[in-house]
mmCIF file of C-alpha atoms in Angstrom:
data_model
loop_
_atom_site.group_PDB
_atom_site.id
_atom_site.type_symbol
_atom_site.label_atom_id
_atom_site.label_comp_id
_atom_site.label_asym_id
_atom_site.label_seq_id
_atom_site.Cartn_x
_atom_site.Cartn_y
_atom_site.Cartn_z
ATOM 1 C CA MET A 287 -23.835 27.398 -12.764
ATOM 2 C CA LYS A 288 -20.035 27.208 -12.669
ATOM 3 C CA ILE A 289 -17.220 24.695 -12.909
ATOM 4 C CA ASP A 290 -13.450 24.645 -12.665
ATOM 5 C CA LEU A 291 -11.109 23.103 -15.281
ATOM 6 C CA ASN A 292 -7.926 21.649 -13.770
ATOM 7 C CA CYS A 293 -4.853 20.106 -15.436
ATOM 8 C CA ASP A 294 -1.667 18.367 -14.287
ATOM 9 C CA LEU A 295 1.292 20.485 -15.309
ATOM 10 C CA GLY A 296 5.034 20.958 -14.729
ATOM 11 C CA GLU A 297 5.790 17.290 -15.357
ATOM 12 C CA SER A 298 8.933 17.850 -17.426
ATOM 13 C CA PHE A 299 12.264 17.258 -15.737
ATOM 14 C CA GLY A 300 15.911 17.292 -16.767
ATOM 15 C CA ARG A 301 16.093 16.443 -20.506
ATOM 16 C CA TYR A 302 12.517 15.128 -20.611
ATOM 17 C CA SER A 303 9.857 17.453 -21.949
ATOM 18 C CA LEU A 304 6.183 16.564 -21.254
ATOM 19 C CA GLY A 305 2.968 18.421 -21.996
ATOM 20 C CA MET A 306 1.978 21.720 -23.596
ATOM 21 C CA ASP A 307 1.826 23.704 -20.417
ATOM 22 C CA GLU A 308 1.960 27.239 -21.831
ATOM 23 C CA GLN A 309 -0.908 26.598 -24.277
ATOM 24 C CA VAL A 310 -3.071 24.755 -21.754
ATOM 25 C CA LEU A 311 -2.722 27.511 -19.173
ATOM 26 C CA ALA A 312 -4.635 29.794 -21.547
ATOM 27 C CA VAL A 313 -7.687 27.586 -21.258
ATOM 28 C CA ILE A 314 -7.808 26.066 -17.740
ATOM 29 C CA THR A 315 -8.615 27.721 -14.370
ATOM 30 C CA SER A 316 -6.568 25.585 -11.946
ATOM 31 C CA ALA A 317 -3.073 24.154 -12.362
ATOM 32 C CA ASN A 318 -1.787 21.082 -10.486
ATOM 33 C CA ILE A 319 1.987 21.483 -10.498
ATOM 34 C CA ALA A 320 4.272 18.472 -9.983
ATOM 35 C CA CYS A 321 6.582 18.831 -6.990
ATOM 36 C CA GLY A 322 9.639 16.768 -7.998
ATOM 37 C CA PHE A 323 8.719 13.336 -6.616
ATOM 38 C CA HIS A 324 6.919 11.718 -9.607
ATOM 39 C CA ALA A 325 7.913 14.408 -12.108
ATOM 40 C CA GLY A 326 9.099 18.013 -12.312
ATOM 41 C CA ASP A 327 12.303 19.612 -11.101
ATOM 42 C CA PRO A 328 13.097 22.900 -9.429
ATOM 43 C CA GLU A 329 13.559 24.873 -12.625
ATOM 44 C CA VAL A 330 10.370 23.459 -14.148
ATOM 45 C CA MET A 331 8.409 24.188 -10.972
ATOM 46 C CA GLN A 332 9.634 27.770 -10.947
ATOM 47 C CA LYS A 333 8.761 28.297 -14.599
ATOM 48 C CA THR A 334 5.342 26.693 -14.282
ATOM 49 C CA VAL A 335 4.414 28.810 -11.299
ATOM 50 C CA ALA A 336 5.398 31.939 -13.230
ATOM 51 C CA LEU A 337 3.285 30.889 -16.210
ATOM 52 C CA ALA A 338 0.292 30.212 -14.022
ATOM 53 C CA HIS A 339 0.664 33.632 -12.410
ATOM 54 C CA LYS A 340 0.879 35.224 -15.805
ATOM 55 C CA ASN A 341 -2.321 33.541 -16.956
ATOM 56 C CA GLN A 342 -4.137 34.208 -13.642
ATOM 57 C CA VAL A 343 -4.624 30.488 -13.082
ATOM 58 C CA ALA A 344 -5.036 29.119 -9.530
ATOM 59 C CA ILE A 345 -1.847 27.379 -8.367
ATOM 60 C CA GLY A 346 -2.004 24.013 -6.695
ATOM 61 C CA ALA A 347 0.445 21.271 -5.744
ATOM 62 C CA HIS A 348 0.423 17.882 -7.373
ATOM 63 C CA PRO A 349 2.306 15.648 -4.939
ATOM 64 C CA GLY A 350 2.962 11.985 -5.674
ATOM 65 C CA PHE A 351 4.854 8.943 -4.563
ATOM 66 C CA PRO A 352 8.702 9.242 -4.840
ATOM 67 C CA ASP A 353 8.776 7.362 -8.151
ATOM 68 C CA LEU A 354 10.300 9.214 -11.153
ATOM 69 C CA VAL A 355 10.885 6.016 -13.048
ATOM 70 C CA GLY A 356 7.275 4.920 -12.776
ATOM 71 C CA PHE A 357 5.878 8.458 -13.105
ATOM 72 C CA GLY A 358 4.109 7.944 -9.798
ATOM 73 C CA ARG A 359 1.712 5.395 -11.248
ATOM 74 C CA ARG A 360 3.089 2.405 -9.340
ATOM 75 C CA LYS A 361 1.563 1.466 -6.025
ATOM 76 C CA MET A 362 3.861 1.942 -3.036
ATOM 77 C CA GLN A 363 3.260 0.807 0.544
ATOM 78 C CA LEU A 364 4.267 3.654 2.841
ATOM 79 C CA THR A 365 3.263 4.302 6.399
ATOM 80 C CA PRO A 366 0.750 7.123 7.066
ATOM 81 C CA ALA A 367 3.515 9.068 8.790
ATOM 82 C CA ALA A 368 5.759 8.778 5.730
ATOM 83 C CA VAL A 369 2.966 9.853 3.392
ATOM 84 C CA GLN A 370 2.128 12.835 5.588
ATOM 85 C CA ALA A 371 5.798 13.927 5.715
ATOM 86 C CA ASP A 372 6.128 13.484 1.892
ATOM 87 C CA ILE A 373 3.075 15.747 1.387
ATOM 88 C CA ILE A 374 4.498 18.430 3.697
ATOM 89 C CA TYR A 375 7.900 18.265 1.899
ATOM 90 C CA GLN A 376 6.368 18.601 -1.597
ATOM 91 C CA LEU A 377 3.978 21.394 -0.609
ATOM 92 C CA GLY A 378 6.850 23.287 1.010
ATOM 93 C CA ALA A 379 8.955 22.938 -2.108
ATOM 94 C CA LEU A 380 6.295 24.345 -4.405
ATOM 95 C CA GLN A 381 5.223 27.022 -1.946
ATOM 96 C CA ALA A 382 8.780 28.408 -1.950
ATOM 97 C CA PHE A 383 8.375 29.354 -5.622
ATOM 98 C CA CYS A 384 5.014 31.135 -5.172
ATOM 99 C CA GLY A 385 6.266 34.461 -3.962
ATOM 100 C CA GLY A 386 4.127 34.582 -0.887
ATOM 101 C CA THR A 387 0.922 33.550 -2.642
ATOM 102 C CA PRO A 388 -0.698 30.627 -0.689
ATOM 103 C CA LEU A 389 -1.365 27.435 -2.591
ATOM 104 C CA HIS A 390 -4.963 27.326 -3.794
ATOM 105 C CA HIS A 391 -5.321 23.552 -3.711
ATOM 106 C CA VAL A 392 -3.598 20.172 -3.539
ATOM 107 C CA LYS A 393 -4.363 17.237 -5.851
ATOM 108 C CA PRO A 394 -2.540 13.933 -5.211
ATOM 109 C CA HIS A 395 -1.063 12.270 -8.284
ATOM 110 C CA GLY A 396 -1.479 8.867 -9.889
ATOM 111 C CA ALA A 397 -1.261 5.822 -7.632
ATOM 112 C CA LEU A 398 -1.354 8.001 -4.515
ATOM 113 C CA TYR A 399 -4.644 9.506 -5.673
ATOM 114 C CA ASN A 400 -6.193 6.221 -6.723
ATOM 115 C CA MET A 401 -5.130 4.339 -3.593
ATOM 116 C CA ALA A 402 -6.340 7.126 -1.317
ATOM 117 C CA ALA A 403 -9.712 7.151 -3.071
ATOM 118 C CA ASP A 404 -10.246 3.656 -1.585
ATOM 119 C CA ASP A 405 -8.119 3.813 1.591
ATOM 120 C CA LEU A 406 -9.345 6.239 4.280
ATOM 121 C CA THR A 407 -6.188 5.917 6.326
ATOM 122 C CA LEU A 408 -4.036 6.963 3.390
ATOM 123 C CA ALA A 409 -6.472 9.733 2.470
ATOM 124 C CA THR A 410 -6.368 11.005 6.031
ATOM 125 C CA ALA A 411 -2.530 11.053 6.032
ATOM 126 C CA ILE A 412 -2.687 13.206 2.866
ATOM 127 C CA CYS A 413 -5.234 15.578 4.425
ATOM 128 C CA ASN A 414 -3.248 15.827 7.648
ATOM 129 C CA GLY A 415 -0.172 16.780 5.707
ATOM 130 C CA ILE A 416 -2.066 19.527 3.855
ATOM 131 C CA ALA A 417 -3.664 20.824 7.071
ATOM 132 C CA SER A 418 -0.327 20.993 8.871
ATOM 133 C CA VAL A 419 1.030 23.303 6.110
ATOM 134 C CA ASP A 420 -2.116 25.423 5.667
ATOM 135 C CA PRO A 421 -5.617 24.283 6.749
ATOM 136 C CA SER A 422 -7.219 26.790 4.313
ATOM 137 C CA THR A 423 -5.838 24.942 1.294
ATOM 138 C CA SER A 424 -8.418 22.900 -0.619
ATOM 139 C CA LEU A 425 -8.087 19.239 -1.502
ATOM 140 C CA ILE A 426 -9.049 18.073 -4.979
ATOM 141 C CA GLY A 427 -10.253 14.497 -4.747
ATOM 142 C CA LEU A 428 -12.242 11.933 -6.730
ATOM 143 C CA ALA A 429 -15.921 12.720 -6.253
ATOM 144 C CA ASN A 430 -17.635 10.626 -3.572
ATOM 145 C CA SER A 431 -14.409 8.886 -2.553
ATOM 146 C CA ASN A 432 -12.483 8.517 0.715
ATOM 147 C CA LEU A 433 -10.377 11.546 -0.219
ATOM 148 C CA ILE A 434 -13.516 13.677 0.162
ATOM 149 C CA LYS A 435 -14.550 11.855 3.343
ATOM 150 C CA ALA A 436 -11.105 12.416 4.864
ATOM 151 C CA ALA A 437 -11.165 16.111 3.920
ATOM 152 C CA ARG A 438 -14.476 16.483 5.696
ATOM 153 C CA GLN A 439 -13.204 14.664 8.799
ATOM 154 C CA VAL A 440 -10.004 16.718 8.970
ATOM 155 C CA GLY A 441 -11.850 19.980 8.262
ATOM 156 C CA LEU A 442 -10.212 20.803 4.949
ATOM 157 C CA PRO A 443 -12.103 22.609 2.201
ATOM 158 C CA TYR A 444 -12.393 20.373 -0.832
ATOM 159 C CA ALA A 445 -13.448 20.124 -4.468
ATOM 160 C CA GLN A 446 -15.095 16.998 -5.897
ATOM 161 C CA GLU A 447 -13.372 16.032 -9.152
ATOM 162 C CA VAL A 448 -14.650 14.331 -12.285
ATOM 163 C CA PHE A 449 -12.752 13.256 -15.401
ATOM 164 C CA ALA A 450 -13.573 14.295 -18.977
ATOM 165 C CA ASP A 451 -11.881 11.346 -20.671
ATOM 166 C CA ARG A 452 -12.257 8.470 -18.226
ATOM 167 C CA GLN A 453 -14.797 5.694 -17.837
ATOM 168 C CA TYR A 454 -16.473 5.061 -14.454
ATOM 169 C CA LEU A 455 -17.205 1.903 -12.538
ATOM 170 C CA PRO A 456 -20.675 1.418 -10.985
ATOM 171 C CA ASN A 457 -19.228 2.378 -7.574
ATOM 172 C CA GLY A 458 -18.114 5.755 -8.836
ATOM 173 C CA ARG A 459 -14.424 4.852 -9.106
ATOM 174 C CA LEU A 460 -12.436 5.193 -12.272
ATOM 175 C CA VAL A 461 -11.836 2.217 -14.582
ATOM 176 C CA PRO A 462 -8.110 1.384 -14.119
ATOM 177 C CA ARG A 463 -5.854 2.642 -16.908
ATOM 178 C CA ASN A 464 -4.612 -0.856 -17.627
ATOM 179 C CA GLN A 465 -8.072 -1.931 -18.716
ATOM 180 C CA PRO A 466 -8.954 -1.555 -22.422
ATOM 181 C CA ASN A 467 -12.055 0.526 -21.836
ATOM 182 C CA ALA A 468 -10.563 2.948 -19.335
ATOM 183 C CA MET A 469 -10.338 5.953 -21.676
ATOM 184 C CA ILE A 470 -12.989 7.612 -23.800
ATOM 185 C CA ALA A 471 -11.623 8.125 -27.305
ATOM 186 C CA ASP A 472 -14.712 9.664 -28.892
ATOM 187 C CA GLU A 473 -14.618 13.409 -28.206
ATOM 188 C CA ASP A 474 -18.306 13.879 -28.979
ATOM 189 C CA ILE A 475 -19.256 11.372 -26.284
ATOM 190 C CA ALA A 476 -16.763 12.813 -23.776
ATOM 191 C CA VAL A 477 -18.124 16.365 -24.235
ATOM 192 C CA GLN A 478 -21.710 15.190 -23.767
ATOM 193 C CA ARG A 479 -20.728 13.255 -20.631
ATOM 194 C CA VAL A 480 -19.036 16.381 -19.203
ATOM 195 C CA LEU A 481 -22.156 18.468 -19.835
ATOM 196 C CA ARG A 482 -24.325 15.809 -18.249
ATOM 197 C CA MET A 483 -22.154 15.616 -15.168
ATOM 198 C CA VAL A 484 -22.103 19.361 -14.725
ATOM 199 C CA LYS A 485 -25.789 20.061 -15.524
ATOM 200 C CA ASP A 486 -27.575 16.848 -14.497
ATOM 201 C CA HIS A 487 -25.155 15.540 -11.854
ATOM 202 C CA VAL A 488 -25.014 12.061 -13.279
ATOM 203 C CA VAL A 489 -22.602 9.869 -15.271
ATOM 204 C CA THR A 490 -23.179 6.534 -17.036
ATOM 205 C CA ALA A 491 -20.893 3.737 -15.749
ATOM 206 C CA VAL A 492 -19.386 1.027 -17.971
ATOM 207 C CA ASP A 493 -22.271 -1.395 -17.092
ATOM 208 C CA GLY A 494 -24.890 1.161 -18.169
ATOM 209 C CA SER A 495 -25.880 2.117 -14.589
ATOM 210 C CA GLU A 496 -26.256 5.757 -13.605
ATOM 211 C CA VAL A 497 -23.904 7.152 -10.940
ATOM 212 C CA SER A 498 -24.845 10.289 -9.028
ATOM 213 C CA ILE A 499 -22.037 12.841 -9.077
ATOM 214 C CA ILE A 500 -21.814 16.554 -8.247
ATOM 215 C CA PRO A 501 -18.572 17.981 -9.680
ATOM 216 C CA ASP A 502 -16.702 21.090 -8.534
ATOM 217 C CA THR A 503 -13.832 20.611 -10.969
ATOM 218 C CA ILE A 504 -13.122 18.690 -14.193
ATOM 219 C CA CYS A 505 -9.725 17.118 -14.883
ATOM 220 C CA VAL A 506 -8.505 17.622 -18.434
ATOM 221 C CA HIS A 507 -5.225 16.715 -20.098
ATOM 222 C CA GLY A 508 -2.971 18.725 -22.372
ATOM 223 C CA ASP A 509 -0.134 16.371 -23.243
ATOM 224 C CA GLY A 510 -0.317 16.781 -27.025
ATOM 225 C CA PRO A 511 -1.967 18.784 -29.842
ATOM 226 C CA LYS A 512 -5.038 16.560 -29.916
ATOM 227 C CA ALA A 513 -5.461 16.736 -26.156
ATOM 228 C CA LEU A 514 -5.091 20.527 -26.207
ATOM 229 C CA ALA A 515 -7.756 20.816 -28.919
ATOM 230 C CA PHE A 516 -10.037 18.675 -26.784
ATOM 231 C CA VAL A 517 -9.536 20.909 -23.738
ATOM 232 C CA LYS A 518 -10.479 23.953 -25.856
ATOM 233 C CA ARG A 519 -13.560 22.074 -27.144
ATOM 234 C CA ILE A 520 -14.696 21.264 -23.612
ATOM 235 C CA HIS A 521 -14.181 24.847 -22.513
ATOM 236 C CA ALA A 522 -16.217 26.131 -25.492
ATOM 237 C CA ALA A 523 -19.029 23.627 -24.896
ATOM 238 C CA LEU A 524 -19.324 24.729 -21.293
ATOM 239 C CA ILE A 525 -19.558 28.395 -22.210
ATOM 240 C CA GLU A 526 -22.110 27.607 -24.940
ATOM 241 C CA ASN A 527 -24.233 25.912 -22.309
ATOM 242 C CA GLN A 528 -24.149 28.914 -19.976
ATOM 243 C CA VAL A 529 -21.704 27.335 -17.577
ATOM 244 C CA THR A 530 -19.180 29.770 -16.079
ATOM 245 C CA VAL A 531 -15.623 28.379 -16.167
ATOM 246 C CA THR A 532 -13.811 29.604 -13.077
ATOM 247 C CA ALA A 533 -11.596 28.388 -10.276
ATOM 248 C CA PHE A 534 -13.571 26.938 -7.356
#
């Protein structure tokens, strides 16, 4: 049994410093690196790629809407053609820093990710953008969502993603961040949920119902000392339960 741990990184820009990237890279197996639209800048992208190489972590792009002020979490209404072009642009920017190493994966960010999970047209535009750059690059998408459906239709490899610290709706979608019960604060509960998703392929939704889910990768966060300690705890719990932590 194996699982990947992924984390969104490279989200500092200019004078703004976010996250504990160097420490997190020692624990995770896949890095989703911001490409300058919702966060990140050229110098940060270059540094984060170098750190990922140093730690032998799989390098992926984390493209978002062009929304630095809103950190890519605000919904934007763009045409499929515009979304596809934005994806190509952001992948090309990150790829230029990778020294000839192909991108391992692409994980959309924030509102782009959440909207595409429900909108097959948007999800298809994302997948078409990835495929036009390199059809061997994997998509990371919310498990059982339209992102996964679009990847299958376009012919992209994909990884079904689950979240260590988020609550789920009965339909398998994430509880929106603006709702009070969106996040799981109790680390003991979160760790047990992760183990259950990985080993039993099920997660309990907010209404108590059971949602079938088969994860390839787990999203973790490392944006502070407490979050970093939590990532280390998840990693240790997986190893203790005979789960191999490796890039998909």
